[in-house]
PDB file of C-alpha atoms in Angstrom:
ATOM      1  CA  GLN M   1     108.014  93.716 126.351  1.00  0.00           C
ATOM      2  CA  LYS M   2     109.217  94.952 122.544  1.00  0.00           C
ATOM      3  CA  GLU M   3     107.199  98.007 120.729  1.00  0.00           C
ATOM      4  CA  VAL M   4     107.481  95.626 117.785  1.00  0.00           C
ATOM      5  CA  GLU M   5     106.798  91.404 117.653  1.00  0.00           C
ATOM      6  CA  GLN M   6     107.620  90.224 114.537  1.00  0.00           C
ATOM      7  CA  ASP M   7     107.221  86.154 114.229  1.00  0.00           C
ATOM      8  CA  PRO M   8     111.329  86.199 112.224  1.00  0.00           C
ATOM      9  CA  GLY M   9     109.696  82.553 110.892  1.00  0.00           C
ATOM     10  CA  PRO M  10     111.029  81.137 108.514  1.00  0.00           C
ATOM     11  CA  LEU M  11     108.876  81.082 106.585  1.00  0.00           C
ATOM     12  CA  SER M  12     108.541  78.668 104.147  1.00  0.00           C
ATOM     13  CA  VAL M  13     105.900  77.659 101.316  1.00  0.00           C
ATOM     14  CA  PRO M  14     104.369  77.128  97.730  1.00  0.00           C
ATOM     15  CA  GLU M  15     104.307  78.385  95.653  1.00  0.00           C
ATOM     16  CA  GLY M  16     101.206  79.877  95.175  1.00  0.00           C
ATOM     17  CA  ALA M  17      99.756  78.940  97.943  1.00  0.00           C
ATOM     18  CA  ILE M  18      98.438  82.616 100.127  1.00  0.00           C
ATOM     19  CA  VAL M  19     100.678  84.186 102.608  1.00  0.00           C
ATOM     20  CA  SER M  20      99.802  85.931 105.746  1.00  0.00           C
ATOM     21  CA  LEU M  21     102.556  87.718 107.870  1.00  0.00           C
ATOM     22  CA  ASN M  22     101.589  89.618 110.907  1.00  0.00           C
ATOM     23  CA  CYS M  23     103.508  91.881 114.000  1.00  0.00           C
ATOM     24  CA  THR M  24     101.613  92.764 117.223  1.00  0.00           C
ATOM     25  CA  TYR M  25     102.593  96.206 119.055  1.00  0.00           C
ATOM     26  CA  SER M  26     102.378  97.924 123.011  1.00  0.00           C
ATOM     27  CA  ASN M  27     101.892 101.458 121.322  1.00  0.00           C
ATOM     28  CA  SER M  28      98.423 102.605 121.338  1.00  0.00           C
ATOM     29  CA  ALA M  29      99.658 105.788 120.141  1.00  0.00           C
ATOM     30  CA  PHE M  30     100.691 104.136 117.000  1.00  0.00           C
ATOM     31  CA  GLN M  31      99.143 104.998 113.985  1.00  0.00           C
ATOM     32  CA  TYR M  32     100.862 104.889 110.513  1.00  0.00           C
ATOM     33  CA  PHE M  33     101.688 101.355 109.345  1.00  0.00           C
ATOM     34  CA  MET M  34     103.990  99.585 106.879  1.00  0.00           C
ATOM     35  CA  TRP M  35     104.530  96.671 105.430  1.00  0.00           C
ATOM     36  CA  TYR M  36     108.712  97.394 103.629  1.00  0.00           C
ATOM     37  CA  ARG M  37     109.704  93.684 101.865  1.00  0.00           C
ATOM     38  CA  GLN M  38     113.594  93.677 101.621  1.00  0.00           C
ATOM     39  CA  TYR M  39     116.243  90.553  99.841  1.00  0.00           C
ATOM     40  CA  SER M  40     119.591  89.699 100.230  1.00  0.00           C
ATOM     41  CA  ARG M  41     121.939  92.566 100.646  1.00  0.00           C
ATOM     42  CA  LYS M  42     119.551  95.824 100.125  1.00  0.00           C
ATOM     43  CA  GLY M  43     117.113  98.025 101.646  1.00  0.00           C
ATOM     44  CA  PRO M  44     114.097  97.669 102.483  1.00  0.00           C
ATOM     45  CA  GLU M  45     111.321  98.756  99.630  1.00  0.00           C
ATOM     46  CA  LEU M  46     108.351 100.203 100.599  1.00  0.00           C
ATOM     47  CA  LEU M  47     105.206  98.088  99.711  1.00  0.00           C
ATOM     48  CA  MET M  48     102.310  99.291 101.280  1.00  0.00           C
ATOM     49  CA  TYR M  49     101.063 102.871 103.901  1.00  0.00           C
ATOM     50  CA  THR M  50      98.231 102.621 105.752  1.00  0.00           C
ATOM     51  CA  TYR M  51      96.821 105.122 108.419  1.00  0.00           C
ATOM     52  CA  SER M  52      94.566 104.046 111.124  1.00  0.00           C
ATOM     53  CA  SER M  53      92.629 100.885 111.209  1.00  0.00           C
ATOM     54  CA  GLY M  54      90.795  99.283 108.056  1.00  0.00           C
ATOM     55  CA  ASN M  55      92.155  97.354 104.775  1.00  0.00           C
ATOM     56  CA  LYS M  56      94.139  97.929 101.519  1.00  0.00           C
ATOM     57  CA  GLU M  57      94.887  96.850  98.525  1.00  0.00           C
ATOM     58  CA  ASP M  58      97.540  96.722  96.384  1.00  0.00           C
ATOM     59  CA  GLY M  59      97.753  93.434  93.347  1.00  0.00           C
ATOM     60  CA  ARG M  60      98.075  91.038  95.259  1.00  0.00           C
ATOM     61  CA  PHE M  61      99.021  91.896  98.597  1.00  0.00           C
ATOM     62  CA  THR M  62      96.839  93.066 101.277  1.00  0.00           C
ATOM     63  CA  ALA M  63      97.158  95.166 104.664  1.00  0.00           C
ATOM     64  CA  GLN M  64      94.585  94.483 107.529  1.00  0.00           C
ATOM     65  CA  VAL M  65      95.202  97.271 110.638  1.00  0.00           C
ATOM     66  CA  ASP M  66      92.673  95.627 113.502  1.00  0.00           C
ATOM     67  CA  LYS M  67      93.942  98.995 115.751  1.00  0.00           C
ATOM     68  CA  SER M  68      92.276  97.845 118.862  1.00  0.00           C
ATOM     69  CA  SER M  69      93.374  94.082 119.178  1.00  0.00           C
ATOM     70  CA  LYS M  70      96.664  96.439 118.348  1.00  0.00           C
ATOM     71  CA  TYR M  71      97.640  93.703 114.957  1.00  0.00           C
ATOM     72  CA  ILE M  72      98.859  94.224 111.395  1.00  0.00           C
ATOM     73  CA  SER M  73      98.569  92.314 108.991  1.00  0.00           C
ATOM     74  CA  LEU M  74     100.002  91.265 105.393  1.00  0.00           C
ATOM     75  CA  PHE M  75      98.625  88.923 103.108  1.00  0.00           C
ATOM     76  CA  ILE M  76     100.130  88.307  99.907  1.00  0.00           C
ATOM     77  CA  ARG M  77      97.748  85.978  97.351  1.00  0.00           C
ATOM     78  CA  ASP M  78      99.380  83.455  94.454  1.00  0.00           C
ATOM     79  CA  SER M  79     102.228  84.020  96.088  1.00  0.00           C
ATOM     80  CA  GLN M  80     105.829  83.487  93.909  1.00  0.00           C
ATOM     81  CA  PRO M  81     109.171  83.337  94.244  1.00  0.00           C
ATOM     82  CA  SER M  82     110.696  86.069  93.571  1.00  0.00           C
ATOM     83  CA  ASP M  83     108.134  87.397  96.748  1.00  0.00           C
ATOM     84  CA  SER M  84     111.224  84.927  98.917  1.00  0.00           C
ATOM     85  CA  ALA M  85     112.551  87.783 101.507  1.00  0.00           C
ATOM     86  CA  THR M  86     112.075  89.841 104.333  1.00  0.00           C
ATOM     87  CA  TYR M  87     109.449  91.163 105.476  1.00  0.00           C
ATOM     88  CA  LEU M  88     109.059  94.369 107.914  1.00  0.00           C
ATOM     89  CA  CYS M  89     106.618  95.827 109.680  1.00  0.00           C
ATOM     90  CA  ALA M  90     106.897  99.620 110.339  1.00  0.00           C
ATOM     91  CA  MET M  91     104.346 101.208 112.837  1.00  0.00           C
ATOM     92  CA  SER M  92     104.988 105.132 113.425  1.00  0.00           C
ATOM     93  CA  GLU M  93     102.917 107.762 115.808  1.00  0.00           C
ATOM     94  CA  GLY M  94     103.254 110.495 113.433  1.00  0.00           C
ATOM     95  CA  GLY M  95     102.977 114.065 114.372  1.00  0.00           C
ATOM     96  CA  SER M  96     106.717 115.371 116.121  1.00  0.00           C
ATOM     97  CA  ASN M  97     106.960 111.410 116.668  1.00  0.00           C
ATOM     98  CA  TYR M  98     107.258 110.173 113.780  1.00  0.00           C
ATOM     99  CA  LYS M  99     110.426 107.646 113.506  1.00  0.00           C
ATOM    100  CA  LEU M 100     109.643 104.668 112.398  1.00  0.00           C
ATOM    101  CA  THR M 101     109.834 101.882 114.515  1.00  0.00           C
ATOM    102  CA  PHE M 102     110.617  98.021 112.858  1.00  0.00           C
ATOM    103  CA  GLY M 103     109.772  94.084 114.338  1.00  0.00           C
ATOM    104  CA  LYS M 104     112.480  92.405 113.325  1.00  0.00           C
ATOM    105  CA  GLY M 105     111.325  90.843 109.859  1.00  0.00           C
ATOM    106  CA  THR M 106     110.380  87.448 109.177  1.00  0.00           C
ATOM    107  CA  LEU M 107     112.164  85.272 106.308  1.00  0.00           C
ATOM    108  CA  LEU M 108     109.821  84.221 103.093  1.00  0.00           C
ATOM    109  CA  THR M 109     110.519  81.911 101.986  1.00  0.00           C
ATOM    110  CA  VAL M 110     108.525  80.588  98.344  1.00  0.00           C
ATOM    111  CA  ASN M 111     109.174  77.113  96.458  1.00  0.00           C
ATOM    112  CA  PRO M 112     108.581  77.007  92.495  1.00  0.00           C
TER     113      PRO M 112
ATOM    114  CA  LYS J   1     113.240 108.988  88.910  1.00  0.00           C
ATOM    115  CA  ALA J   2     116.322 108.453  90.098  1.00  0.00           C
ATOM    116  CA  GLY J   3     115.689 106.348  94.169  1.00  0.00           C
ATOM    117  CA  VAL J   4     117.614 106.952  96.995  1.00  0.00           C
ATOM    118  CA  THR J   5     121.028 106.733  96.812  1.00  0.00           C
ATOM    119  CA  GLN J   6     124.247 106.636  99.477  1.00  0.00           C
ATOM    120  CA  THR J   7     127.931 105.563  99.466  1.00  0.00           C
ATOM    121  CA  PRO J   8     130.145 103.965  99.813  1.00  0.00           C
ATOM    122  CA  ARG J   9     128.290 100.537  98.992  1.00  0.00           C
ATOM    123  CA  TYR J  10     130.607  98.436 101.464  1.00  0.00           C
ATOM    124  CA  LEU J  11     133.516 100.080 104.390  1.00  0.00           C
ATOM    125  CA  ILE J  12     135.642  98.299 106.715  1.00  0.00           C
ATOM    126  CA  LYS J  13     137.299 100.089 109.653  1.00  0.00           C
ATOM    127  CA  THR J  14     139.488  99.553 111.893  1.00  0.00           C
ATOM    128  CA  ARG J  15     138.890  99.587 115.546  1.00  0.00           C
ATOM    129  CA  GLY J  16     138.898 103.562 117.019  1.00  0.00           C
ATOM    130  CA  GLN J  17     138.976 104.828 113.321  1.00  0.00           C
ATOM    131  CA  GLN J  18     135.603 107.173 112.115  1.00  0.00           C
ATOM    132  CA  VAL J  19     134.081 107.389 109.404  1.00  0.00           C
ATOM    133  CA  THR J  20     131.264 109.593 107.310  1.00  0.00           C
ATOM    134  CA  LEU J  21     128.602 108.225 105.191  1.00  0.00           C
ATOM    135  CA  SER J  22     126.874 110.032 102.337  1.00  0.00           C
ATOM    136  CA  CYS J  23     122.979 109.354 100.895  1.00  0.00           C
ATOM    137  CA  SER J  24     121.952 112.085  98.544  1.00  0.00           C
ATOM    138  CA  PRO J  25     117.738 111.710  98.526  1.00  0.00           C
ATOM    139  CA  ILE J  26     114.923 111.231  96.387  1.00  0.00           C
ATOM    140  CA  SER J  27     115.029 115.103  93.553  1.00  0.00           C
ATOM    141  CA  GLY J  28     111.928 117.101  95.436  1.00  0.00           C
ATOM    142  CA  HIS J  29     112.808 115.650  98.553  1.00  0.00           C
ATOM    143  CA  ARG J  30     113.874 117.433 101.699  1.00  0.00           C
ATOM    144  CA  SER J  31     114.038 114.898 104.831  1.00  0.00           C
ATOM    145  CA  VAL J  32     116.664 112.200 105.478  1.00  0.00           C
ATOM    146  CA  SER J  33     116.654 109.923 107.901  1.00  0.00           C
ATOM    147  CA  TRP J  34     119.404 106.772 109.068  1.00  0.00           C
ATOM    148  CA  TYR J  35     118.711 103.835 110.786  1.00  0.00           C
ATOM    149  CA  GLN J  36     120.930 101.402 111.513  1.00  0.00           C
ATOM    150  CA  GLN J  37     119.690  97.280 111.066  1.00  0.00           C
ATOM    151  CA  THR J  38     121.271  94.902 112.745  1.00  0.00           C
ATOM    152  CA  PRO J  39     120.874  90.819 112.835  1.00  0.00           C
ATOM    153  CA  GLY J  40     120.603  91.433 117.000  1.00  0.00           C
ATOM    154  CA  GLN J  41     118.133  94.850 117.453  1.00  0.00           C
ATOM    155  CA  GLY J  42     116.764  94.575 113.468  1.00  0.00           C
ATOM    156  CA  LEU J  43     116.255  97.949 112.451  1.00  0.00           C
ATOM    157  CA  GLN J  44     117.035 101.215 115.019  1.00  0.00           C
ATOM    158  CA  PHE J  45     116.204 104.638 114.829  1.00  0.00           C
ATOM    159  CA  LEU J  46     119.410 106.647 114.518  1.00  0.00           C
ATOM    160  CA  PHE J  47     117.967 110.701 113.584  1.00  0.00           C
ATOM    161  CA  GLU J  48     116.443 112.580 111.295  1.00  0.00           C
ATOM    162  CA  TYR J  49     117.359 115.832 109.236  1.00  0.00           C
ATOM    163  CA  PHE J  50     115.662 118.330 107.797  1.00  0.00           C
ATOM    164  CA  SER J  51     116.168 121.810 106.431  1.00  0.00           C
ATOM    165  CA  GLU J  52     119.364 120.940 107.633  1.00  0.00           C
ATOM    166  CA  THR J  53     118.682 120.504 111.338  1.00  0.00           C
ATOM    167  CA  GLN J  54     118.521 117.924 113.939  1.00  0.00           C
ATOM    168  CA  ARG J  55     114.425 117.023 114.131  1.00  0.00           C
ATOM    169  CA  ASN J  56     114.592 113.902 115.962  1.00  0.00           C
ATOM    170  CA  LYS J  57     117.223 111.617 117.634  1.00  0.00           C
ATOM    171  CA  GLY J  58     117.396 108.366 118.776  1.00  0.00           C
ATOM    172  CA  ASN J  59     119.183 106.192 121.903  1.00  0.00           C
ATOM    173  CA  PHE J  60     122.365 106.733 119.874  1.00  0.00           C
ATOM    174  CA  PRO J  61     125.297 107.643 122.134  1.00  0.00           C
ATOM    175  CA  GLY J  62     127.363 110.693 121.040  1.00  0.00           C
ATOM    176  CA  ARG J  63     130.010 108.882 118.749  1.00  0.00           C
ATOM    177  CA  PHE J  64     126.867 109.383 115.847  1.00  0.00           C
ATOM    178  CA  SER J  65     126.462 112.314 114.021  1.00  0.00           C
ATOM    179  CA  GLY J  66     125.171 113.828 110.966  1.00  0.00           C
ATOM    180  CA  ARG J  67     124.151 116.419 108.956  1.00  0.00           C
ATOM    181  CA  GLN J  68     122.806 117.658 106.484  1.00  0.00           C
ATOM    182  CA  PHE J  69     123.766 120.439 103.154  1.00  0.00           C
ATOM    183  CA  SER J  70     121.316 123.114 101.456  1.00  0.00           C
ATOM    184  CA  ASN J  71     120.651 120.849  98.705  1.00  0.00           C
ATOM    185  CA  SER J  72     119.096 118.424 101.351  1.00  0.00           C
ATOM    186  CA  ARG J  73     122.395 115.763 101.166  1.00  0.00           C
ATOM    187  CA  SER J  74     123.038 114.048 104.273  1.00  0.00           C
ATOM    188  CA  GLU J  75     126.750 112.984 106.342  1.00  0.00           C
ATOM    189  CA  MET J  76     126.152 110.401 108.654  1.00  0.00           C
ATOM    190  CA  ASN J  77     129.963 109.886 110.591  1.00  0.00           C
ATOM    191  CA  VAL J  78     130.266 107.775 113.346  1.00  0.00           C
ATOM    192  CA  SER J  79     133.881 109.014 115.165  1.00  0.00           C
ATOM    193  CA  THR J  80     135.962 105.690 117.981  1.00  0.00           C
ATOM    194  CA  LEU J  81     134.776 103.264 115.753  1.00  0.00           C
ATOM    195  CA  GLU J  82     133.779 100.145 117.852  1.00  0.00           C
ATOM    196  CA  LEU J  83     133.670  96.624 116.376  1.00  0.00           C
ATOM    197  CA  GLY J  84     129.842  96.901 117.532  1.00  0.00           C
ATOM    198  CA  ASP J  85     129.219  99.638 115.087  1.00  0.00           C
ATOM    199  CA  SER J  86     129.435  97.030 112.202  1.00  0.00           C
ATOM    200  CA  ALA J  87     126.084  96.995 110.754  1.00  0.00           C
ATOM    201  CA  LEU J  88     123.601  97.961 108.225  1.00  0.00           C
ATOM    202  CA  TYR J  89     123.692 101.963 108.128  1.00  0.00           C
ATOM    203  CA  LEU J  90     120.548 102.912 105.638  1.00  0.00           C
ATOM    204  CA  CYS J  91     119.194 105.852 104.809  1.00  0.00           C
ATOM    205  CA  ALA J  92     115.222 106.990 104.524  1.00  0.00           C
ATOM    206  CA  SER J  93     114.261 110.300 101.803  1.00  0.00           C
ATOM    207  CA  SER J  94     110.501 111.706 102.454  1.00  0.00           C
ATOM    208  CA  LEU J  95     108.742 114.667 101.084  1.00  0.00           C
ATOM    209  CA  LYS J  96     109.149 115.894 104.226  1.00  0.00           C
ATOM    210  CA  SER J  97     109.733 116.550 108.280  1.00  0.00           C
ATOM    211  CA  GLY J  98     106.476 114.464 109.999  1.00  0.00           C
ATOM    212  CA  ASN J  99     105.530 112.467 106.437  1.00  0.00           C
ATOM    213  CA  THR J 100     106.180 108.707 107.275  1.00  0.00           C
ATOM    214  CA  GLU J 101     106.297 107.156 104.136  1.00  0.00           C
ATOM    215  CA  ALA J 102     109.655 106.640 104.192  1.00  0.00           C
ATOM    216  CA  PHE J 103     111.975 105.270 100.741  1.00  0.00           C
ATOM    217  CA  PHE J 104     115.481 103.418 100.972  1.00  0.00           C
ATOM    218  CA  GLY J 105     118.560 103.161  99.756  1.00  0.00           C
ATOM    219  CA  GLN J 106     120.464 100.437  99.388  1.00  0.00           C
ATOM    220  CA  GLY J 107     122.285 100.783 102.781  1.00  0.00           C
ATOM    221  CA  THR J 108     126.624 100.930 102.947  1.00  0.00           C
ATOM    222  CA  ARG J 109     127.245  97.395 105.212  1.00  0.00           C
ATOM    223  CA  LEU J 110     129.938  98.914 107.663  1.00  0.00           C
ATOM    224  CA  THR J 111     132.304  95.888 108.833  1.00  0.00           C
ATOM    225  CA  VAL J 112     135.111  97.531 112.018  1.00  0.00           C
ATOM    226  CA  VAL J 113     137.822  95.483 112.466  1.00  0.00           C
TER     227      VAL J 113
END
């Protein structure tokens, strides 16, 4: 079983839709959770950074972490064509083992 | 504020050669991590440097090595290149070691032929 599982998609939605992206994980030691957006031929861009369980909102983006279920989500409201990209979840134990473990990414296309 | 800068952006090398990639972190950031991204394996952690010392290492063979200079700039070296080393190599910058909030550069696309 992989440490982090992420549905690769592809996911195609109309402009203005609410998008839900998810990851599950098996390592209960993960405490830091991140979402990155990666456009084609670019490096990953940090979108959301959260510690432990709970919700965090930033503009049209909301990140949710449920440590009891080992499940994290990213919601995108009022999706735009410019949101079309690959979305990667990443996690870390922190402390002395702070390397990031990534999901494989979900390819999202928002159609005008 | 300038972001993470990686050079070169693209490289084509022959099997058996070696290659050196460079990364300049965000100004003030002292930790540099390296990742390999391939379609099959996704993003995988190579190693992390802080204060010119390797602090953490992933599961890659010894052909992959790196170093960090006193100005926090880092280089990654791959010796005896194999076809399977073809990948996007990404550098991530953090304020300090153990800080999981990492910012990535654009990457170096390495093709081994």
